[in-house]
Short mmCIF file of C-alpha atoms and ligand atoms in Angstrom, two decimals:
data_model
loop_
_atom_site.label_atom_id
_atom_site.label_comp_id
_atom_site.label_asym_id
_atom_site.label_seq_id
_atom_site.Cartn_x
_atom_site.Cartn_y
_atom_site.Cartn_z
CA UNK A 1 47.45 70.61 -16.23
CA UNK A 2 47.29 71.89 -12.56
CA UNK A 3 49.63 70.29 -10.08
CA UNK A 4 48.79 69.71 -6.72
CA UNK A 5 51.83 70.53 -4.90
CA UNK A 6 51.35 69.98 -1.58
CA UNK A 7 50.33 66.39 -2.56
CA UNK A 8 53.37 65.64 -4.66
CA UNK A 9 56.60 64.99 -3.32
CA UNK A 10 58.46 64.99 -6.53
CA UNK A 11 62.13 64.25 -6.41
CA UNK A 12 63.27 62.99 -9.62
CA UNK A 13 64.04 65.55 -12.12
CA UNK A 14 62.80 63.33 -14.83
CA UNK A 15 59.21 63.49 -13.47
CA UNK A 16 59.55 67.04 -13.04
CA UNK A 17 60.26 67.62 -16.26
CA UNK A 18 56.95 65.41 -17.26
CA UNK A 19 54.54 67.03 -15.65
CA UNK A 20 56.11 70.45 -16.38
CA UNK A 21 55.53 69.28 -19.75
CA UNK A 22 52.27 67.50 -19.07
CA UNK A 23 51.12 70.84 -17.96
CA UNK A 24 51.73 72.77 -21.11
CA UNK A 25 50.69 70.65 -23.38
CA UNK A 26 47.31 69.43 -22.09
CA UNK A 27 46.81 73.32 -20.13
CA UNK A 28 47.96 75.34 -22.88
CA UNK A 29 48.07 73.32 -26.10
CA UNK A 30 52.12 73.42 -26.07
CA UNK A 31 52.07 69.88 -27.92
CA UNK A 32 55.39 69.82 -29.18
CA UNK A 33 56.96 69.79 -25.50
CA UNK A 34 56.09 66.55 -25.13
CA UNK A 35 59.29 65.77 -27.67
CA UNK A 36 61.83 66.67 -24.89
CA UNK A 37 59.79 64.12 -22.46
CA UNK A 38 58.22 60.92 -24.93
CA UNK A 39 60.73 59.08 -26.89
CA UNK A 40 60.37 58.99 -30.48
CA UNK A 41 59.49 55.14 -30.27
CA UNK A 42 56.97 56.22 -27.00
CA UNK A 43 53.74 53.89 -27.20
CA UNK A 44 50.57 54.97 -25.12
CA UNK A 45 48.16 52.06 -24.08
CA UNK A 46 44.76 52.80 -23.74
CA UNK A 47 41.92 50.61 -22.73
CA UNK A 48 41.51 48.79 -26.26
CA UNK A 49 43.72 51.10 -28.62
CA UNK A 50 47.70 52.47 -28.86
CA UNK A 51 48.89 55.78 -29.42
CA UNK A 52 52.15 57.10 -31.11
CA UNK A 53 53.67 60.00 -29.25
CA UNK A 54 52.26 62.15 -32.72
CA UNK A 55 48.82 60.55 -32.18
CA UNK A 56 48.98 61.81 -28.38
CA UNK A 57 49.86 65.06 -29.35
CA UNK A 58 46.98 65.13 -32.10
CA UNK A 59 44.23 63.86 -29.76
CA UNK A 60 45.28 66.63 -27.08
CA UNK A 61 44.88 69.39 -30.00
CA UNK A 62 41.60 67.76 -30.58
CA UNK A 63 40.03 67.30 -27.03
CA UNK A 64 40.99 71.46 -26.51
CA UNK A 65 39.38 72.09 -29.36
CA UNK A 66 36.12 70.26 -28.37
CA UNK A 67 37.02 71.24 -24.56
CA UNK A 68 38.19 74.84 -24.51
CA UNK A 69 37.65 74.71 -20.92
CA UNK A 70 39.41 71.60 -20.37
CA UNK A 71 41.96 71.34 -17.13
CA UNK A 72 43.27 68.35 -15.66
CA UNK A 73 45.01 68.07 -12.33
CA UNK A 74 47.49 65.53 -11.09
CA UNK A 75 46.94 64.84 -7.57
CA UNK A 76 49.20 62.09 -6.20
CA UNK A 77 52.20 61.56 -7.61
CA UNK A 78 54.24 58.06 -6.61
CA UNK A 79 57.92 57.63 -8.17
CA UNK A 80 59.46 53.84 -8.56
CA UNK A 81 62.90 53.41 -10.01
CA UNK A 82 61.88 53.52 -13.55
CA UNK A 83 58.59 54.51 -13.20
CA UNK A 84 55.99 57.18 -12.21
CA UNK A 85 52.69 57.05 -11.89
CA UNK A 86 50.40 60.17 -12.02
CA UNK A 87 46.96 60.19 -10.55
CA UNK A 88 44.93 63.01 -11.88
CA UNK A 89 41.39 64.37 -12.08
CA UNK A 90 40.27 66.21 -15.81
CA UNK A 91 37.28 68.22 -16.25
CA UNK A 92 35.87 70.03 -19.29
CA UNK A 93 32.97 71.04 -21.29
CA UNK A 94 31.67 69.55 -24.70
CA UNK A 95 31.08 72.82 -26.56
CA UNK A 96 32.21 71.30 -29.94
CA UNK A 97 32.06 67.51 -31.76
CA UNK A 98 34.20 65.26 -30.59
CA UNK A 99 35.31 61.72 -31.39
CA UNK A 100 31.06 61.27 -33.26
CA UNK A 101 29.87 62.44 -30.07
CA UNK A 102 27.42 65.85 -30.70
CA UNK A 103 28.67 69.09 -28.63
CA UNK A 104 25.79 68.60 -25.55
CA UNK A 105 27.22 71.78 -23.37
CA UNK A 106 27.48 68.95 -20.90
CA UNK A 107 30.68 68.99 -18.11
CA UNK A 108 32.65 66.11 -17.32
CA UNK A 109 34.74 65.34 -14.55
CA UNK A 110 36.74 62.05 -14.53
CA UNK A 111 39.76 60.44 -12.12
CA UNK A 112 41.99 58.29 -13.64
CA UNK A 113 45.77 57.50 -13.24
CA UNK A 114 48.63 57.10 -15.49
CA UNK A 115 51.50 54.45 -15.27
CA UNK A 116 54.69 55.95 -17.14
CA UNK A 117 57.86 53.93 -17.96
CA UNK A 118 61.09 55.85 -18.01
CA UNK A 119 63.88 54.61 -20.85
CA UNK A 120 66.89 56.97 -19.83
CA UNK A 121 65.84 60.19 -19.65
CA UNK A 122 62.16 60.10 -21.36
CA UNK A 123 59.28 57.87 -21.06
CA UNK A 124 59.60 55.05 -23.39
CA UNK A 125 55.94 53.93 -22.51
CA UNK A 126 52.51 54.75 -20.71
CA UNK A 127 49.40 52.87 -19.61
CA UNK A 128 46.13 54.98 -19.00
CA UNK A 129 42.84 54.22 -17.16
CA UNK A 130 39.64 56.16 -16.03
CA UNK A 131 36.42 55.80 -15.58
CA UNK A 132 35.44 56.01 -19.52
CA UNK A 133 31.96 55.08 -18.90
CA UNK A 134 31.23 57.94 -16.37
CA UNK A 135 33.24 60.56 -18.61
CA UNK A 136 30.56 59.92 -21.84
CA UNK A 137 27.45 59.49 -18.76
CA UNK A 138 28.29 63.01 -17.96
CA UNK A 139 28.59 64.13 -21.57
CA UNK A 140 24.99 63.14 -21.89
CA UNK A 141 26.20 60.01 -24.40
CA UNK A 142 26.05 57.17 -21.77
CA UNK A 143 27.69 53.82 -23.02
CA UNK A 144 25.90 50.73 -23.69
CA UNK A 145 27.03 47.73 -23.94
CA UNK A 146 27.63 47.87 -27.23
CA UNK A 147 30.53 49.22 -26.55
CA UNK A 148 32.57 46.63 -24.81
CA UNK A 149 32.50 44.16 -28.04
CA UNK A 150 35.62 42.96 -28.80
CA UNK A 151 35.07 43.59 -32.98
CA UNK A 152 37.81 41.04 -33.55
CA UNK A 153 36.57 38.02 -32.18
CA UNK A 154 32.67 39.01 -33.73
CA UNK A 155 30.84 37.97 -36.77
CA UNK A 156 32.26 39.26 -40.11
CA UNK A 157 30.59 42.00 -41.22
CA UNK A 158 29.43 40.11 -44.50
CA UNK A 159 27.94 37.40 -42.48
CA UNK A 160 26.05 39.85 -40.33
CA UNK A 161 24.41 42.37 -43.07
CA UNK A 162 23.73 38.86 -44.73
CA UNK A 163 21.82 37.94 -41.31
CA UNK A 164 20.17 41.35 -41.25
CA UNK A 165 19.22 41.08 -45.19
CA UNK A 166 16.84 38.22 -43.82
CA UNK A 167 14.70 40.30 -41.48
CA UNK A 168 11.65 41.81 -43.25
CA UNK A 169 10.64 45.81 -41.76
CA UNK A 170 8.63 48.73 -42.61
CA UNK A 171 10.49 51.28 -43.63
CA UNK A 172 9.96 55.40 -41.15
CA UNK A 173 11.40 58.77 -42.11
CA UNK A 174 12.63 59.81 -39.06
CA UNK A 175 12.55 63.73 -38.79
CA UNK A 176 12.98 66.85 -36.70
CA UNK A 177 12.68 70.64 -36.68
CA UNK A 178 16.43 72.65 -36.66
CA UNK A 179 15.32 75.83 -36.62
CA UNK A 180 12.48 76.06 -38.57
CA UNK A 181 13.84 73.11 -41.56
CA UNK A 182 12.77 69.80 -41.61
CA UNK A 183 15.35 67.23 -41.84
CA UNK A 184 14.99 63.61 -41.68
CA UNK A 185 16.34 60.53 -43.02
CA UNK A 186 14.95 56.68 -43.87
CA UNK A 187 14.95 54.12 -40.60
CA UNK A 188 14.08 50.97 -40.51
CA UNK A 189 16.11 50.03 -36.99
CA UNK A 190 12.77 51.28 -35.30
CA UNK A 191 11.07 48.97 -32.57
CA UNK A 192 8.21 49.49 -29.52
CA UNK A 193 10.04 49.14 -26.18
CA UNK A 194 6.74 49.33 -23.97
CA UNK A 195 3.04 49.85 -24.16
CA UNK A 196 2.72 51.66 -20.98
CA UNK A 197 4.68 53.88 -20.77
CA UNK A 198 4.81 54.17 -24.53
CA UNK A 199 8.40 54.21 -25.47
CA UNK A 200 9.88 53.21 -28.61
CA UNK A 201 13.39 53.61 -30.05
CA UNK A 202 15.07 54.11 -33.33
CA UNK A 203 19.10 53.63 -33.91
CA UNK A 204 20.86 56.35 -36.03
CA UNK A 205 24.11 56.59 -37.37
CA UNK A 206 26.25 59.40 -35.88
CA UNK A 207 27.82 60.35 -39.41
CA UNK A 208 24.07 61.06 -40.58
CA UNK A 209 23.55 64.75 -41.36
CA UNK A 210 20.68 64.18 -39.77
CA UNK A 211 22.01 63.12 -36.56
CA UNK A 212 23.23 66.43 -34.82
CA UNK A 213 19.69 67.78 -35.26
CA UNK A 214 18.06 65.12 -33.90
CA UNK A 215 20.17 65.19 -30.57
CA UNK A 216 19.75 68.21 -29.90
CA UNK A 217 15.80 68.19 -30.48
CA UNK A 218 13.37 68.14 -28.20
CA UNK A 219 10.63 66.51 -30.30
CA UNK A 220 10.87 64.08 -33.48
CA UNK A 221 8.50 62.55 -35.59
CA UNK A 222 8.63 59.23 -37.23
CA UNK A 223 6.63 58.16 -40.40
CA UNK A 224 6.01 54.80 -41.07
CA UNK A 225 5.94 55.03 -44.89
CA UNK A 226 2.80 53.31 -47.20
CA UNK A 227 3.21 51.32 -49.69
CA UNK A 228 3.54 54.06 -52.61
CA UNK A 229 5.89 55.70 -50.84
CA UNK A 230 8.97 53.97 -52.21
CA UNK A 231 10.06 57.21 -53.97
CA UNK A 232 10.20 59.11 -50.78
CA UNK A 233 11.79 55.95 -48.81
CA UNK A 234 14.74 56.73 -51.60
CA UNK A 235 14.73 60.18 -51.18
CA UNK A 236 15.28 60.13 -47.16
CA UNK A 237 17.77 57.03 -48.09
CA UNK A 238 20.41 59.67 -49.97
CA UNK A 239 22.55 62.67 -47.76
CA UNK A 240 21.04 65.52 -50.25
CA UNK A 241 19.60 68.39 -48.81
CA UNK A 242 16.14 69.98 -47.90
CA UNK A 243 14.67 66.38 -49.05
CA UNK A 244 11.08 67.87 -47.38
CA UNK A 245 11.09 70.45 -50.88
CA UNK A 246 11.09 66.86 -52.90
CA UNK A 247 7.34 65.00 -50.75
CA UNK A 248 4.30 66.23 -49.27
CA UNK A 249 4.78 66.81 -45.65
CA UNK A 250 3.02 69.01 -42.65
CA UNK A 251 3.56 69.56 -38.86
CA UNK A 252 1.97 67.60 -36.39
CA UNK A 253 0.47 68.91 -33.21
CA UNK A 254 3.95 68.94 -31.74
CA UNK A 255 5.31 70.86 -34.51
CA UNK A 256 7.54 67.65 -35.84
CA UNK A 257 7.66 67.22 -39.80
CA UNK A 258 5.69 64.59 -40.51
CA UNK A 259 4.45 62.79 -44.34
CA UNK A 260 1.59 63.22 -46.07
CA UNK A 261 -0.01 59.74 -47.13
CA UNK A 262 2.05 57.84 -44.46
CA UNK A 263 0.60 54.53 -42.95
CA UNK A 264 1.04 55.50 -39.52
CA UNK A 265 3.35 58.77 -38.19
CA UNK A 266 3.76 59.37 -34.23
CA UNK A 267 5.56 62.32 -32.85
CA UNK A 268 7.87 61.35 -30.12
CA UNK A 269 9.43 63.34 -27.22
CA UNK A 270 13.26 62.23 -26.67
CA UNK A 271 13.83 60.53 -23.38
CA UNK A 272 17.06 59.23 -24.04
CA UNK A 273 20.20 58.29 -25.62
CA UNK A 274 22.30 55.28 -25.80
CA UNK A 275 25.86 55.37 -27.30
CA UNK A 276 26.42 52.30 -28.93
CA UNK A 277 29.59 52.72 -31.38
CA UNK A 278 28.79 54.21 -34.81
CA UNK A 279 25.11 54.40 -33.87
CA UNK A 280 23.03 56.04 -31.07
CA UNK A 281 20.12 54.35 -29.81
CA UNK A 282 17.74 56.89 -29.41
CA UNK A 283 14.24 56.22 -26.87
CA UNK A 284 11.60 58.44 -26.81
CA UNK A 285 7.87 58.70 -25.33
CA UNK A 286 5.13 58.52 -28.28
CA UNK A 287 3.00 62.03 -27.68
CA UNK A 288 0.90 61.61 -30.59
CA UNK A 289 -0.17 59.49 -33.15
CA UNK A 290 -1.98 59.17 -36.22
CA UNK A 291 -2.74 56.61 -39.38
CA UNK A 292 -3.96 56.29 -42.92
CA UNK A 293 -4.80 52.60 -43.17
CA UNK A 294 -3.07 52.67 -46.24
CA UNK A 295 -0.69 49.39 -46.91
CA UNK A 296 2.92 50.21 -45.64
CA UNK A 297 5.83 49.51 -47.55
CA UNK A 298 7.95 46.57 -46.54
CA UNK A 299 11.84 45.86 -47.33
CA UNK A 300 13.61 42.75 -46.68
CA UNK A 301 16.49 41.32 -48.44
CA UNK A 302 18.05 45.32 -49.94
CA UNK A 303 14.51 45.37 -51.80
CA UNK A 304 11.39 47.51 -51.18
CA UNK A 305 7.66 45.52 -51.55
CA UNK A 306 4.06 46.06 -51.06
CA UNK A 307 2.44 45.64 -47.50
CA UNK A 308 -0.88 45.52 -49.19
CA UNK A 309 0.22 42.20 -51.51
CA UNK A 310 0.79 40.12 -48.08
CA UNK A 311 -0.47 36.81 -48.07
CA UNK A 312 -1.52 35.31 -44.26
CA UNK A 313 0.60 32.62 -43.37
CA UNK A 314 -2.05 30.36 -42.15
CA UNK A 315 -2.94 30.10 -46.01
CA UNK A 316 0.27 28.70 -46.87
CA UNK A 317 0.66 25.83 -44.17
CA UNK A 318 -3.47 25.02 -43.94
C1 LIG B 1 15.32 50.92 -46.04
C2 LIG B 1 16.39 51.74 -45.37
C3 LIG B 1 16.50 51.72 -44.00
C4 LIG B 1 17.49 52.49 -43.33
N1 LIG B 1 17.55 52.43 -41.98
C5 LIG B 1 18.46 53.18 -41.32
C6 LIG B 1 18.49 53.16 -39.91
O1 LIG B 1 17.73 52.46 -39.25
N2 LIG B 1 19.38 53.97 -39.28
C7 LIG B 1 20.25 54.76 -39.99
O2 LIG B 1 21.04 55.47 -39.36
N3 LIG B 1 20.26 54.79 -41.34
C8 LIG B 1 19.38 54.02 -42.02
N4 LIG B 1 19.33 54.03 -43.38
C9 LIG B 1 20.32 54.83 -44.11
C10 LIG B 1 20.02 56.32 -44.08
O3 LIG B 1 18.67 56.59 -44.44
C11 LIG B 1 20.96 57.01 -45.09
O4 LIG B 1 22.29 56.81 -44.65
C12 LIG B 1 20.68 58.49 -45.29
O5 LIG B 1 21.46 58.92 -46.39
C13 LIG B 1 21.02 59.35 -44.10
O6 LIG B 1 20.70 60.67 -44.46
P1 LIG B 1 21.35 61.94 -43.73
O7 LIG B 1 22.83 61.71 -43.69
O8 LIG B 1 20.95 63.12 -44.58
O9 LIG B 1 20.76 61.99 -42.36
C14 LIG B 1 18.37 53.28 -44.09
C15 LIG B 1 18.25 53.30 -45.48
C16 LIG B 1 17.27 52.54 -46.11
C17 LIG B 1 17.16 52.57 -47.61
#
């Protein structure tokens, strides 16, 4: 941490001592300072989530690791009796994973301010803010929505899978080039977003091994498996690797892997992402596309069926 002097007219020696400390530990990784300044009991609130002094000193390791670069700067400084509060502006560069999010190379500068309450001689407690949603913007992971759910007051998660066990899809393989390998892995969270321009999106875990490929591609391709393709729906549904050796595959005109005997395939270009929670929302413009007329496979309800075995509605209600 770099303090801005001639702003700061510090005069009590606790604060001082905080920001000397402050300044190790976030500028040069000296954690265990932060002992001399954070009670043991110290409790760090953060926008939805608490921190232990041990669980600040952990997530500061971790940010320098992910932002080697990483400085922050405390630019006003305003002492109460008991109190400090620190206003400070952090930068760094996302050169390795952090927190799910995939190392972009991106640079992020953020202002926030922190509200410290002294017990004695060491801060007992803290309250942090900044502008979370323009940090991850910046990091090329920009926050929807999604985001802001309170989980707590939501629908269980057995009532919502049981919800989402109703919906009847096709099922893609999702794929992309990393250096020459395919990799890919079963979707079914695919949808059109427009006709003109033609956008669709697809929503990917981030723990998929998948996933850090397909952020950082340029191009992917998505398969919209037939109806004797349940075998390589399974295959794409597992973690193992090079799951391309195991179906019959080829490169489309954009280079993306793409399956043999597939209903329909489309190679996409990435437009953008959208950091929803576990998942990333990922829209991209349709370059190509292609189709078998073969019947695609269908699931609904955990269990895979046979597009070509559908029976028109209007039958049933005539
Ligand atoms: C029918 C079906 C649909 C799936 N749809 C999705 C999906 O939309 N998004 C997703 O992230 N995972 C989905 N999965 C799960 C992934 O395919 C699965 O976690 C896979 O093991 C990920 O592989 P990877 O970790 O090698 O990338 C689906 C699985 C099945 C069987």
């Amino acid at each position: 941490m770099n303090q801005a002097t001639t702003e700061n007219r510090v005069t009590g020696h606790r604060t001082a001592a905080l920001l000397d400390a402050l300044e190790r530990a976030w500028g040069n990784g000296e954690v265990d300072v932060l002992d001399t300044v954070l009670a043991e009991s110290f409790v760090r609130h953060g926008r939805t989530s608490l921190q232990t002094r041990d669980e600040l000193k952990a997530s500061i390791i971790d940010m320098r690791r992910a932002f080697p670069d990483l400085t922050m700067t405390v630019e006003r400084v305003i002492e109460g009796t008991d109190e400090v509060a620190l206003y400070w502006t952090s930068n760094g560069t996302l050169t390795d994973t952090y927190l799910g999010l995939p190392a972009t190379g991106r640079t992020y500068s953020v202002s926030g301010a922190t509200f410290s309450r002294f017990d004695g001689d060491v801060v007992a407690e803290e309250s942090v803010i900044y502008d979370r949603r323009g940090k991850y913007s910046s990091l090329g992971v920009p926050l929807s929505g999604a985001n802001e759910v309170d989980v707590d007051s939501a629908a269980g998660p057995d009532a919502v899978r049981a919800m989402h066990r109703t919906m009847v899809t096709g099922v893609t393989v999702v794929a992309t080039d990393s250096e020459g390998e395919a990799r890919g892995l079963a979707v079914n969270a695919f949808a059109s977003v427009s006709l003109e321009p033609p956008l669709i999106l697809i929503c990917v875990q981030k723990n998929s091994s998948t996933y850090s490929h397909l952020i950082a591609s340029k191009y992917f391709g998505v398969s919209v498996l037939a109806a004797d393709q349940m075998g390589v729906a399974r295959v794409f549904a597992t973690k193992q690797e090079r799951k391309f050796d195991q179906v019959e595959w080829h490169r489309g005109e954009l280079g993306v892997p793409l399956l043999d005997g597939a209903t329909s395939t489309m190679e996409v270009e990435l437009q953008d992402t959208l950091h929803a929670s576990t998942h990333t929302i990922f829209i991209g413009r349709v370059k190509a596309v292609a189709g078998t007329n073969a019947p695609p496979l269908v699931y609904t309800g955990g269990q895979f069926f046979d597009g070509g075995q559908l029976v028109p509605a209007e039958d049933l209600t005539a």
